[in-house]
mmCIF file of C-alpha atoms in Angstrom:
data_model
loop_
_atom_site.group_PDB
_atom_site.id
_atom_site.type_symbol
_atom_site.label_atom_id
_atom_site.label_comp_id
_atom_site.label_asym_id
_atom_site.label_seq_id
_atom_site.Cartn_x
_atom_site.Cartn_y
_atom_site.Cartn_z
ATOM 1 C CA MET A 278 -104.054 -232.945 93.128
ATOM 2 C CA PRO A 279 -100.680 -231.169 93.051
ATOM 3 C CA ARG A 280 -97.599 -232.942 94.377
ATOM 4 C CA THR A 281 -96.522 -232.149 97.908
ATOM 5 C CA LEU A 282 -93.654 -232.781 100.280
ATOM 6 C CA LYS A 283 -94.151 -234.426 103.655
ATOM 7 C CA VAL A 284 -92.219 -232.306 106.145
ATOM 8 C CA GLU A 285 -91.152 -232.700 109.747
ATOM 9 C CA VAL A 286 -89.371 -229.985 111.701
ATOM 10 C CA VAL A 287 -87.662 -231.435 114.763
ATOM 11 C CA THR A 288 -85.669 -229.850 117.601
ATOM 12 C CA PRO A 289 -83.980 -231.637 120.511
ATOM 13 C CA ASP A 290 -87.059 -230.815 122.612
ATOM 14 C CA ALA A 291 -90.021 -231.555 120.317
ATOM 15 C CA LYS A 292 -91.475 -232.045 116.862
ATOM 16 C CA ILE A 293 -92.412 -228.467 115.884
ATOM 17 C CA PHE A 294 -94.207 -229.154 112.587
ATOM 18 C CA SER A 295 -95.497 -232.151 110.682
ATOM 19 C CA GLY A 296 -97.546 -231.866 107.508
ATOM 20 C CA GLU A 297 -97.670 -231.585 103.743
ATOM 21 C CA VAL A 298 -96.357 -228.521 101.959
ATOM 22 C CA SER A 299 -95.952 -227.303 98.398
ATOM 23 C CA SER A 300 -92.590 -225.629 99.029
ATOM 24 C CA ILE A 301 -89.851 -225.081 101.596
ATOM 25 C CA VAL A 302 -87.358 -222.232 101.864
ATOM 26 C CA VAL A 303 -84.480 -222.690 104.324
ATOM 27 C CA THR A 304 -81.473 -220.578 105.205
ATOM 28 C CA ALA A 305 -78.169 -222.275 104.470
ATOM 29 C CA PRO A 306 -74.814 -220.828 105.569
ATOM 30 C CA ASP A 307 -74.359 -219.219 102.130
ATOM 31 C CA GLY A 308 -77.952 -218.116 101.348
ATOM 32 C CA GLU A 309 -81.503 -219.368 100.945
ATOM 33 C CA VAL A 310 -82.425 -222.684 99.342
ATOM 34 C CA GLY A 311 -85.859 -223.393 97.863
ATOM 35 C CA ILE A 312 -87.233 -226.934 97.711
ATOM 36 C CA LEU A 313 -90.191 -228.120 95.632
ATOM 37 C CA PRO A 314 -91.751 -231.589 95.250
ATOM 38 C CA MET A 315 -89.687 -234.077 93.225
ATOM 39 C CA HIS A 316 -86.437 -232.405 94.342
ATOM 40 C CA ALA A 317 -83.302 -234.505 94.002
ATOM 41 C CA PRO A 318 -82.071 -236.147 97.212
ATOM 42 C CA LEU A 319 -80.146 -233.639 99.304
ATOM 43 C CA ILE A 320 -78.507 -233.205 102.681
ATOM 44 C CA ALA A 321 -77.681 -229.589 103.530
ATOM 45 C CA GLU A 322 -76.363 -227.716 106.528
ATOM 46 C CA LEU A 323 -78.644 -224.981 107.843
ATOM 47 C CA GLY A 324 -77.527 -221.563 108.968
ATOM 48 C CA GLU A 325 -79.255 -219.102 111.251
ATOM 49 C CA GLY A 326 -82.339 -217.596 109.655
ATOM 50 C CA MET A 327 -85.842 -218.251 108.395
ATOM 51 C CA LEU A 328 -87.589 -221.498 107.539
ATOM 52 C CA ARG A 329 -90.732 -220.933 105.450
ATOM 53 C CA LEU A 330 -93.207 -223.699 104.662
ATOM 54 C CA THR A 331 -96.033 -223.062 102.202
ATOM 55 C CA ARG A 332 -98.972 -225.355 102.968
ATOM 56 C CA ALA A 333 -100.257 -227.634 100.210
ATOM 57 C CA ASP A 334 -103.204 -225.332 99.406
ATOM 58 C CA ASP A 335 -100.750 -222.403 98.949
ATOM 59 C CA SER A 336 -102.859 -220.219 101.244
ATOM 60 C CA VAL A 337 -100.894 -220.445 104.489
ATOM 61 C CA VAL A 338 -97.204 -219.946 105.151
ATOM 62 C CA GLU A 339 -95.686 -221.318 108.338
ATOM 63 C CA ALA A 340 -92.552 -219.437 109.378
ATOM 64 C CA PHE A 341 -89.892 -220.274 111.938
ATOM 65 C CA THR A 342 -86.576 -218.780 112.943
ATOM 66 C CA THR A 343 -83.950 -221.504 113.141
ATOM 67 C CA LYS A 344 -80.430 -221.761 114.505
ATOM 68 C CA GLY A 345 -78.324 -224.287 112.650
ATOM 69 C CA GLY A 346 -79.035 -227.899 111.913
ATOM 70 C CA TYR A 347 -79.570 -230.012 108.820
ATOM 71 C CA LEU A 348 -82.107 -230.581 106.048
ATOM 72 C CA GLN A 349 -82.605 -233.967 104.405
ATOM 73 C CA ILE A 350 -84.672 -234.419 101.243
ATOM 74 C CA ALA A 351 -85.532 -237.854 99.828
ATOM 75 C CA GLU A 352 -88.552 -239.185 97.936
ATOM 76 C CA ASP A 353 -90.835 -236.154 98.515
ATOM 77 C CA ARG A 354 -90.067 -236.193 102.225
ATOM 78 C CA ALA A 355 -88.143 -233.491 104.078
ATOM 79 C CA ILE A 356 -86.755 -233.595 107.587
ATOM 80 C CA VAL A 357 -85.430 -230.436 109.194
ATOM 81 C CA LEU A 358 -83.300 -231.133 112.262
ATOM 82 C CA THR A 359 -82.496 -227.869 113.997
ATOM 83 C CA ASP A 360 -81.036 -226.753 117.313
ATOM 84 C CA SER A 361 -84.017 -224.442 117.834
ATOM 85 C CA ALA A 362 -87.114 -223.319 115.941
ATOM 86 C CA GLU A 363 -89.507 -220.613 117.047
ATOM 87 C CA LYS A 364 -92.620 -219.346 115.300
ATOM 88 C CA ALA A 365 -91.815 -216.194 113.349
ATOM 89 C CA ASP A 366 -93.957 -213.199 112.460
ATOM 90 C CA LYS A 367 -95.348 -213.996 108.995
ATOM 91 C CA ASP A 368 -95.838 -210.296 108.203
ATOM 92 C CA LYS A 369 -92.070 -209.828 107.989
ATOM 93 C CA PHE A 370 -91.884 -211.537 104.601
ATOM 94 C CA ASN A 371 -95.386 -211.342 103.072
#
């Protein structure tokens, strides 16, 4: 079985997503950052933009628009803390 990342996307109001993914793409203040399993530990500031999560079977992409926050990566676990996250139209980037 391929390696995955355990991901949680959390806003002040609720946990928006929890699951295993094969990749994450977030928007940082200076551009997009891609994260794969076994990534080095990282804490990064998020900008306004898209958060894309590719599910472990690579068949489904979850997309959210986010407004600021932080991303923490450690030991194949990612936590996205954001001021807001709303489901985005997946057709915009497929």
